[in-house]
Each structure stands twice: as structure tokens, then as C-alpha cells.
N, CA and C of each residue as an Amber inpcrd file, in Angstrom:
protein
   411
 126.1330000 133.8250000 101.3880000 124.7270000 132.9100000 100.7460000
 125.5950000 131.5220000 101.5990000 125.1850000 130.5840000 101.2010000
 125.4100000 129.2980000 102.0950000 125.3660000 128.1600000 100.7580000
 126.1530000 127.1290000 101.4850000 126.2990000 126.2090000 100.5930000
 125.2710000 125.5400000 100.6170000 124.9760000 125.2590000  98.3830000
 123.6850000 124.2260000  99.1370000 124.6950000 122.5120000  99.1020000
 123.1040000 121.9570000 100.2100000 123.7730000 120.6130000 100.7330000
 123.4210000 119.3350000  98.9660000 124.0520000 118.9480000  98.3510000
 124.0860000 117.6740000  97.8150000 123.4320000 115.9820000  97.9330000
 122.3050000 116.2950000  96.7620000 121.4000000 115.3740000  97.4310000
 121.7030000 114.0440000  96.4900000 121.3680000 112.3720000  97.4050000
 121.8940000 111.2290000  96.8790000 121.3430000 110.2860000  97.4040000
 121.0360000 109.5640000  95.6450000 119.3810000 108.7610000  96.0040000
 120.6370000 106.9180000  95.9240000 119.4750000 107.0880000  96.8100000
 120.8210000 105.0430000  97.2500000 119.1510000 104.2280000  96.7730000
 120.7270000 103.2850000  96.3540000 120.1210000 102.4130000  96.0820000
 120.8190000 100.4680000  96.1830000 120.2650000 100.1240000  97.6740000
 121.3480000  99.4090000  98.4250000 121.1970000  97.7620000  96.7860000
 122.1680000  96.8920000  96.8580000 122.9690000  95.9710000  96.2590000
 121.3130000  95.5140000  96.8070000 120.4770000  94.9570000  97.2990000
 119.9680000  93.9470000  97.4780000 118.6600000  94.2180000  97.3340000
 118.4430000  95.1620000  96.3140000 116.7090000  95.6880000  95.9210000
 117.0530000  96.5580000  94.4890000 116.1520000  95.5240000  93.7550000
 116.6740000  96.2490000  91.5450000 116.1160000  97.5740000  91.5590000
 117.0110000  97.9350000  90.6360000 116.9430000  99.1500000  89.7790000
 115.7850000  99.4030000  89.9750000 114.7460000 101.0410000  90.3810000
 113.4010000 101.1450000  89.8760000 112.5000000 101.5050000  88.6930000
 111.6150000 101.0210000  87.9810000 110.9520000 100.7630000  86.7790000
 111.2860000 102.5330000  86.8250000 111.4570000 103.0890000  87.2960000
 110.1490000 104.1710000  87.2790000 111.7090000 104.8410000  87.4540000
 111.8660000 107.1470000  87.3340000 112.9670000 107.8940000  88.0240000
 112.7420000 107.8870000  88.7580000 112.7150000 107.5330000  89.9250000
 112.5520000 107.6680000  91.2560000 113.3590000 106.3480000  91.9920000
 114.2050000 106.9070000  93.1360000 114.9150000 106.5150000  93.9920000
 114.3960000 105.4980000  95.2730000 114.2600000 104.3090000  95.3960000
 114.7700000 103.2490000  96.5290000 114.2250000 104.6620000  98.2960000
 115.7960000 105.8360000  98.3610000 115.6680000 106.2300000  98.7870000
 117.2240000 107.6680000  98.7690000 116.2600000 109.4420000  99.2500000
 117.6040000 110.3210000  99.2660000 117.6390000 110.8460000 100.0370000
 119.2260000 110.9940000 100.6560000 119.7610000 111.9300000 101.6870000
 119.9060000 112.6320000 100.5230000 119.4420000 114.2940000 101.5670000
 120.1890000 115.3940000 101.4760000 120.7610000 116.4660000 102.6690000
 121.7260000 116.2440000 103.3040000 122.2580000 116.6540000 105.0480000
 122.5560000 115.8410000 105.5580000 121.3790000 115.9300000 106.4160000
 120.9640000 114.7190000 107.6640000 119.6330000 114.1800000 106.9430000
 119.0480000 114.7350000 105.7380000 117.3700000 113.4770000 106.2270000
 117.7680000 112.7800000 105.0700000 116.6940000 111.7140000 105.2980000
 117.2370000 109.9770000 104.6360000 115.5440000 110.5900000 104.8720000
 114.9890000 110.4720000 103.3660000 113.3930000 109.5330000 102.6490000
 113.9220000 108.0900000 102.6470000 113.0240000 107.3450000 102.9950000
 112.7590000 105.9150000 102.6120000 111.6320000 106.1880000 101.4490000
 111.6750000 105.6790000 100.8140000 110.7500000 105.7210000 100.0880000
 110.2160000 104.0280000  99.7110000 108.1740000 104.2130000  99.5880000
 107.6350000 102.9690000 100.2090000 108.8730000 101.0340000  99.8780000
 108.2760000 101.1900000 100.4680000 108.8370000  99.6990000 100.4810000
 107.7170000  98.6200000 100.6860000 107.9470000  97.4120000  99.9300000
 107.6340000  96.0740000 100.0620000 108.0480000  95.2380000  99.9860000
 107.1060000  94.1580000  99.9640000 108.1210000  92.4830000 100.6770000
 108.3640000  91.8260000  99.8810000 109.6950000  92.2280000  98.7780000
 110.1380000  91.5380000  97.5480000 110.9410000  91.7520000  97.8210000
 111.7650000  90.0310000  97.8750000 112.9540000  89.3550000  98.6660000
 113.9670000  89.7950000  97.4830000 114.7630000  89.8370000  98.3610000
 116.7500000  90.3410000  97.0210000 115.9180000  90.4380000  96.2750000
 117.2780000  91.1300000  95.4670000 116.8600000  91.1340000  93.7590000
 117.9300000  90.3590000  92.8790000 117.2460000  89.5770000  92.0450000
 118.0660000  88.8410000  92.1610000 118.1560000  88.4930000  89.7400000
 119.1250000  89.5550000  89.9620000 119.8130000  89.4610000  88.0520000
 118.8290000  88.7620000  87.4450000 117.9910000  89.8630000  86.2110000
 117.7710000  89.1670000  85.6480000 116.1900000  88.3520000  85.7870000
 115.9740000  88.7000000  86.6430000 114.4840000  88.6000000  87.4930000
 113.7280000  89.3690000  88.3050000 112.4290000  89.6880000  88.2150000
 111.4260000  91.1060000  88.3810000 111.6420000  90.2260000  90.1350000
 110.6730000  91.6680000  90.6810000 110.6200000  91.3930000  91.9130000
 109.6640000  90.0290000  92.6800000 109.7580000  89.9040000  93.4480000
 109.1070000  88.7430000  93.4340000 108.5450000  89.0150000  95.1160000
 106.9460000  89.4380000  95.4810000 106.3030000  88.9610000  97.1230000
 107.5510000  87.1400000  97.7620000 107.8360000  88.1150000  98.9750000
 109.0640000  87.1090000  99.7730000 107.4840000  86.0230000  99.9810000
 106.5110000  86.1380000 100.4300000 105.4510000  84.7180000 101.3890000
 103.6820000  85.1980000 100.9570000 103.1840000  85.0260000 100.6090000
 101.6100000  85.0650000 101.0970000 101.6340000  85.6940000 102.5170000
 102.0550000  86.2610000 103.7260000 101.8070000  85.6590000 104.8250000
 101.7690000  87.0910000 105.7870000 101.3410000  87.8020000 106.0960000
 101.6230000  89.4660000 106.4000000 103.0700000  89.5030000 107.3400000
 103.0330000  88.5520000 108.1000000 104.7210000  88.2610000 108.8100000
 105.2290000  88.4460000 107.4470000 105.8290000  87.6210000 107.8250000
 106.5200000  86.3110000 106.3970000 106.6830000  89.0600000 105.4080000
 105.6900000  89.3490000 104.8330000 105.7710000  90.7190000 103.8880000
 105.6510000  91.3050000 104.8740000 106.0320000  92.1950000 105.9310000
 105.6270000  92.9200000 107.5590000 107.5440000  93.0510000 107.1520000
 108.4310000  91.8170000 107.6760000 109.5540000  91.6350000 108.2760000
 110.2730000  91.7740000 106.7100000 110.4760000  91.1420000 105.5900000
 111.4760000  91.5670000 104.5670000 110.8160000  92.6560000 104.2030000
 109.1430000  93.8230000 104.4250000 109.4000000  95.6400000 104.1460000
 110.6140000  95.5980000 105.0440000 110.1480000  95.9060000 106.1190000
 110.8730000  95.8820000 107.4610000 112.9180000  96.3020000 106.8080000
 113.5490000  95.0480000 106.9380000 113.6490000  94.6940000 106.2430000
 115.1010000  95.1480000 105.2050000 114.2490000  95.7770000 104.1370000
 114.2230000  96.9060000 102.9450000 113.9280000  98.0460000 103.1860000
 112.9000000  98.6760000 104.3060000 113.4830000 100.2490000 105.5250000
 114.9450000 100.2350000 105.7280000 114.6030000  99.0550000 106.6530000
 116.8630000  98.8380000 106.6590000 117.7000000  99.0130000 105.7020000
 117.7940000  98.1170000 105.1700000 118.2880000  98.2560000 103.9810000
 118.8400000  99.6900000 103.0300000 117.9250000 101.1240000 103.3960000
 118.1020000 102.0060000 102.6680000 118.4660000 102.7410000 103.7510000
 118.0530000 102.4340000 104.7960000 118.5690000 103.4100000 106.2140000
 120.0640000 103.1600000 106.3330000 120.4820000 102.1290000 106.6130000
 121.7740000 101.9310000 106.4070000 123.1350000 102.1550000 105.2480000
 121.9570000 101.9540000 104.0050000 123.1370000 102.6110000 103.0210000
 123.5240000 104.3200000 102.8820000 122.0460000 104.7430000 103.6450000
 122.2150000 106.3720000 103.9130000 123.2100000 107.1250000 104.6570000
 123.7000000 105.3240000 105.8160000 123.8490000 106.1540000 106.4470000
 122.8080000 106.6100000 108.4260000 122.0390000 105.9580000 108.4660000
 121.1300000 106.0900000 109.7750000 120.8460000 104.1120000 109.9580000
 120.0270000 105.1790000 111.0230000 119.4350000 103.3920000 111.2950000
 118.1750000 103.9040000 111.8300000 116.9940000 102.7270000 112.7000000
 116.7260000 103.0830000 113.4330000 116.4740000 103.7630000 114.3060000
 117.3480000 103.7170000 114.6870000 117.0670000 105.0660000 116.0580000
 117.0970000 106.3750000 115.2920000 117.5520000 106.2550000 114.1740000
 117.2440000 107.6120000 114.1900000 116.2060000 107.9600000 112.4990000
 115.8820000 107.0440000 113.3700000 113.7840000 107.3910000 112.2900000
 113.1490000 107.7570000 112.2320000 112.4970000 109.5220000 112.2840000
 111.2440000 110.1710000 112.9480000 109.9440000 109.5290000 113.0160000
 109.6110000 108.9780000 111.7100000 108.1510000 108.8500000 111.1610000
 108.0760000 107.8250000 110.1100000 107.2730000 106.5260000 110.2920000
 107.2450000 105.8350000 109.5370000 105.8190000 105.7180000 109.0430000
 105.0410000 105.7870000 107.7690000 103.5930000 105.1200000 107.2450000
 103.4570000 104.1730000 106.8280000 102.8190000 103.7170000 107.1900000
 102.0790000 101.9390000 107.2310000 100.8630000 102.0330000 106.6010000
 101.5380000 101.2070000 105.1770000  99.9560000 101.4070000 104.2770000
  99.6420000  99.4320000 104.8240000  98.4800000  99.1670000 104.9940000
  97.9750000  97.1840000 105.0000000  96.7190000  98.0210000 103.7100000
  96.6670000  96.4350000 103.4000000  95.9970000  96.0500000 102.0500000
  94.3680000  95.8350000 102.7010000  94.8280000  95.4680000 103.9960000
  93.2810000  94.8680000 104.7970000  92.5110000  95.6860000 106.0400000
  91.7820000  95.9050000 106.1740000  91.9550000  96.7130000 107.8890000
  92.1060000  95.4740000 109.1540000  91.7620000  93.5180000 108.7700000
  91.9700000  92.4720000 109.2120000  93.4480000  92.1950000 109.7060000
  94.4760000  92.8120000 109.2030000  95.7770000  92.9470000 109.2510000
  96.3520000  93.7130000 110.3300000  94.8940000  94.0840000 111.1000000
  96.3970000  96.1470000 111.9490000  96.7430000  94.8660000 113.3450000
  95.5910000  94.3370000 113.4620000  96.4920000  94.0240000 114.8230000
  97.0120000  92.7220000 115.1710000  97.0580000  91.8940000 113.9470000
  98.5550000  90.9430000 113.3300000 100.2140000  92.4240000 113.3840000
  99.2950000  93.7310000 111.7520000 100.2790000  93.8150000 112.1170000
 101.2030000  94.6070000 114.1030000 100.4810000  95.2510000 113.6700000
 100.8800000  96.0920000 115.3180000 101.9420000  95.0270000 116.2120000
 101.7830000  93.8710000 116.7650000 101.9980000  92.7830000 117.0870000
 103.4970000  92.1270000 116.4630000 103.6310000  92.5030000 115.3440000
 104.3320000  91.3590000 114.7860000 105.2570000  93.5230000 114.4630000
 105.1950000  94.2630000 113.9040000 105.4890000  96.0670000 115.0230000
 106.2170000  95.5020000 115.9520000 105.5270000  95.5730000 116.9100000
 105.6990000  95.3900000 118.8900000 107.2800000  94.9780000 118.4580000
 107.1320000  93.7270000 118.3120000 108.0940000  91.8360000 118.1770000
 109.5890000  92.2290000 118.1090000 109.3740000  93.4200000 116.5280000
 110.9810000  93.9760000 116.2160000 111.0760000  95.1900000 116.3240000
 110.3690000  96.0000000 116.8250000 110.9280000  96.9440000 117.4350000
 111.0700000  97.1610000 119.0690000 110.5720000  95.5770000 119.9000000
 111.4110000  95.7590000 120.9390000 112.5820000  96.5840000 121.5980000
 113.2710000  97.2520000 120.8730000 114.4260000  96.5700000 121.7870000
 115.4480000  97.7900000 121.2380000 114.3890000  98.7720000 120.4040000
 114.7320000 100.1040000 120.1380000 114.2900000 101.5940000 120.8890000
 114.9050000 101.9140000 121.4120000 115.0920000 103.1760000 122.1680000
 113.6510000 104.2480000 122.5430000 114.1600000 104.6750000 121.4030000
 113.0530000 105.4130000 121.2030000 111.8780000 105.1010000 119.9850000
 110.5280000 105.2440000 120.1890000 109.8800000 104.2700000 118.8780000
 109.4400000 105.4860000 118.3020000 109.6410000 105.8690000 116.5750000
 109.5840000 106.2550000 115.8690000 108.0490000 106.9650000 115.9890000
 107.4740000 108.1640000 115.5200000 106.3210000 108.8860000 115.2470000
 105.9330000 107.1770000 113.4700000 104.2590000 107.3560000 114.4970000
 103.9700000 106.3450000 113.4170000 102.3520000 106.5820000 112.7170000
 102.1390000 105.9250000 111.5760000 100.1990000 106.4030000 111.3560000
 100.6010000 105.6230000 111.1940000  99.8670000 105.1600000 110.5990000
  99.0050000 103.7860000 110.0550000  97.6620000 103.3410000 109.2000000
  96.7150000 103.2960000 107.6190000  96.1870000 103.5120000 106.5850000
  96.4390000 102.1530000 106.4130000  94.7370000 102.0110000 105.1580000
  94.0770000 101.2560000 104.9130000  94.5410000 101.5200000 103.0720000
  95.2520000 100.8170000 102.5220000  95.5620000 101.3450000 101.0770000
  95.1510000 100.2230000  99.7180000  94.2910000 100.3330000  99.6230000
  93.6540000  98.7540000  98.4110000  94.9580000  99.3560000  97.1020000
  95.5420000 100.1440000  97.1820000  96.3490000 100.3770000  95.6010000
  97.7100000  99.0940000  95.4050000  98.2090000  98.5480000  96.1160000
  98.9470000  97.5290000  96.0330000  99.1740000  96.3290000  95.0580000
  99.6980000  96.2570000  94.1270000 100.4540000  95.5120000  92.6590000
  99.4700000  94.2850000  93.6080000  98.8370000  93.2830000  93.3240000
  98.2380000  92.0740000  93.5680000  99.6960000  91.3480000  94.5730000
  99.2490000  90.8380000  95.2500000  99.8000000  89.5060000  96.5360000
 100.2930000  90.3580000  97.9420000 100.1660000  92.2650000  97.7640000
 100.8170000  92.2640000  98.1670000 100.9630000  92.9120000  99.4940000
 100.3660000  93.0710000 101.2300000 100.1750000  93.3120000 101.7310000
 100.1090000  94.5720000 102.6490000 101.7790000  95.0220000 102.5190000
 101.8220000  96.0910000 103.3260000 103.3760000  97.0260000 102.8360000
 103.0920000  98.5470000 102.8590000 104.0220000  98.7970000 102.2280000
 104.0410000 100.3580000 103.4610000 105.4850000 100.1340000 103.6360000
 106.1130000 101.0750000 104.3640000 107.5100000 101.9280000 103.9800000
 106.6160000 103.1470000 104.4530000 108.1940000 104.7910000 103.8660000
 108.3160000 105.4870000 105.2930000 109.6060000 105.4430000 105.2090000
 110.6630000 105.6470000 107.1390000 110.5610000 107.4770000 106.3760000
 111.0620000 108.4780000 107.8180000 111.7190000 109.9380000 107.6590000
 112.5460000 109.7800000 108.4440000 113.5780000 109.7250000 108.2670000
 115.1610000 109.4660000 109.3930000 115.2740000 111.2760000 109.5910000
 116.5470000 111.5760000 110.6140000 117.1710000 112.7590000 110.4250000
 118.3690000 112.7990000 111.4270000 119.7190000 112.1420000 110.1330000
 120.9630000 111.7490000 111.3850000 121.7430000 112.6550000 111.9000000
 121.8700000 112.4180000 112.8310000 122.5840000 113.4440000 114.1540000
 121.7930000 113.6700000 114.9480000
């Protein structure tokens, strides 16, 4: 019989404690799933999370930083990312998002698979959400 792998919940110091029973990320063995992240700035004790700015650029860069923080907390990097799922709130943001994305990942050796869709269910003021799946080793 094989030994059961431990599941580890991940919440970097830059993130607030989730408001419900979920984790920002979970690692089990060499698989790391990053939950949907948005453009909230770093956590400030006693304050609710707030978006970094009204624009897509600021929010996308912060969202990517938030995903990267969870990858790092789980022992991974963007090179380990296999899949990104991107949710935008407006179809008009596709071109700008792709430009920001291409700049951000310009030095990445191998790009992860990705899908982008429009999703209108994000809280007011948020323009983008990204989740990721990474495989280490």
C-alpha cells in the first residue's frame, strides 16, 4: 500500500486570511493549485483587502504578483506553471491584457497553457482574476 501524500494549505504573509474555509493555494506532492487571485494589494492587518488601482495594468500586475507569491510559498515558480486561467470582466480588455501578459512573461522559457474568458461575477472594482496549476520537479 502506498503512503498518502500530505496536503498543505498555503497563505503567504502578503495575503489576508481567506474569509471562508478555503486556501489561497494547496500543494499535494508535486502538484500545486493556486486559487483565483485578484489585484488586492499586500495585506494590512486590521484592514479589508482593496484593489491596487482602477486600471487593468495595475490590477493585472498585482494579480500576477499574488499568484507568484503563492507559487513561491509552495516551492514553485512560473517555470513550473502548467496552466493559467484568466477571467476578465470586459471583452474590451483582451488586447490590453495580452500586451501586459506578454511583457510580464517575456523571459519565461516555456509558456504555460492558458485560457481567458469573460466573467462578470467579480466584486465591484475588480477587473481580472487568475488561477494557476503548477507541477514541481
